[in-house]
mmCIF file of C-alpha atoms in Angstrom:
data_model
loop_
_atom_site.group_PDB
_atom_site.id
_atom_site.type_symbol
_atom_site.label_atom_id
_atom_site.label_comp_id
_atom_site.label_asym_id
_atom_site.label_seq_id
_atom_site.Cartn_x
_atom_site.Cartn_y
_atom_site.Cartn_z
ATOM 1 C CA MET A 13 0.000 0.000 0.000
ATOM 2 C CA LYS A 14 1.396 3.409 -0.916
ATOM 3 C CA ILE A 15 1.837 6.148 1.674
ATOM 4 C CA LEU A 16 -0.539 8.533 -0.117
ATOM 5 C CA GLU A 17 -3.227 5.825 -0.184
ATOM 6 C CA MET A 18 -2.733 5.225 3.534
ATOM 7 C CA GLU A 19 -2.984 8.938 4.342
ATOM 8 C CA ASN A 20 -6.332 9.084 2.558
ATOM 9 C CA ALA A 21 -7.619 5.816 4.101
ATOM 10 C CA SER A 22 -9.784 5.714 7.201
ATOM 11 C CA LEU A 23 -8.343 4.843 10.585
ATOM 12 C CA SER A 24 -10.471 1.699 10.824
ATOM 13 C CA SER A 25 -9.241 0.390 7.460
ATOM 14 C CA LEU A 26 -5.623 1.041 8.480
ATOM 15 C CA ARG A 27 -6.181 -0.857 11.717
ATOM 16 C CA GLN A 28 -7.590 -3.762 9.742
ATOM 17 C CA VAL A 29 -4.507 -3.831 7.495
ATOM 18 C CA ALA A 30 -2.275 -3.640 10.576
ATOM 19 C CA GLU A 31 -4.061 -6.620 12.138
ATOM 20 C CA GLU A 32 -3.572 -8.622 8.936
ATOM 21 C CA LEU A 33 0.156 -7.818 9.121
ATOM 22 C CA LYS A 34 0.142 -8.872 12.801
ATOM 23 C CA ILE A 35 1.302 -5.477 14.082
ATOM 24 C CA PRO A 36 0.984 -5.475 17.900
ATOM 25 C CA ASN A 37 -1.217 -2.848 19.614
ATOM 26 C CA ALA A 38 -2.668 -1.666 16.283
ATOM 27 C CA GLN A 39 -5.967 -0.736 17.944
ATOM 28 C CA ARG A 40 -4.232 1.800 20.197
ATOM 29 C CA MET A 41 -2.036 3.506 17.588
ATOM 30 C CA LYS A 42 -2.656 6.867 15.993
ATOM 31 C CA LYS A 43 -2.943 7.093 12.227
ATOM 32 C CA GLU A 44 0.610 8.375 11.736
ATOM 33 C CA ASN A 45 2.123 5.513 13.746
ATOM 34 C CA LEU A 46 -0.052 2.965 11.956
ATOM 35 C CA ILE A 47 1.172 4.183 8.571
ATOM 36 C CA ILE A 48 4.810 3.943 9.661
ATOM 37 C CA ASN A 49 4.376 0.473 11.141
ATOM 38 C CA ILE A 50 2.395 -0.826 8.163
ATOM 39 C CA ARG A 51 5.052 0.412 5.752
ATOM 40 C CA ARG A 52 7.804 -1.087 7.926
ATOM 41 C CA ALA A 53 6.036 -4.479 7.998
ATOM 42 C CA GLU A 54 5.470 -4.414 4.225
ATOM 43 C CA SER A 55 9.115 -3.527 3.643
ATOM 44 C CA GLU A 56 10.289 -6.411 5.821
ATOM 45 C CA GLN A 57 8.149 -8.785 3.759
ATOM 46 C CA GLU A 58 9.855 -7.417 0.623
ATOM 47 C CA GLY A 59 13.287 -7.933 2.167
ATOM 48 C CA ALA A 60 14.036 -4.243 2.766
ATOM 49 C CA GLU A 61 14.724 -2.343 5.965
ATOM 50 C CA VAL A 62 13.157 1.003 6.867
ATOM 51 C CA ARG A 63 15.327 3.459 8.790
ATOM 52 C CA GLY A 64 14.763 6.982 10.016
ATOM 53 C CA GLY A 65 16.953 9.901 10.866
ATOM 54 C CA VAL A 66 18.405 13.108 9.525
ATOM 55 C CA LEU A 67 20.310 13.104 6.251
ATOM 56 C CA GLU A 68 23.368 15.326 6.492
ATOM 57 C CA ILE A 69 25.057 16.149 3.181
ATOM 58 C CA THR A 70 28.577 17.589 3.223
ATOM 59 C CA PRO A 71 29.738 20.266 0.748
ATOM 60 C CA GLU A 72 31.599 17.480 -1.090
ATOM 61 C CA GLY A 73 28.271 15.760 -1.782
ATOM 62 C CA VAL A 74 28.710 12.863 0.668
ATOM 63 C CA GLY A 75 25.627 12.007 2.714
ATOM 64 C CA PHE A 76 25.358 10.594 6.235
ATOM 65 C CA LEU A 77 22.169 9.312 7.858
ATOM 66 C CA ARG A 78 22.234 10.267 11.531
ATOM 67 C CA ASN A 79 19.843 8.948 14.196
#
């Protein structure tokens, strides 16, 4: 499911998707947290890893992802 689709979806439909993906405590999460956790679970199924942080790019064009 794409992020834009999830932002436009209802909270109840997102909770249903989260339950199908076996995300714990889905019924207590806010919409923003549900979207993040759903995307993380989908990415893990695809073999990818989702990370967060701040991207710092040096004047030389090298980027570092900081926590």
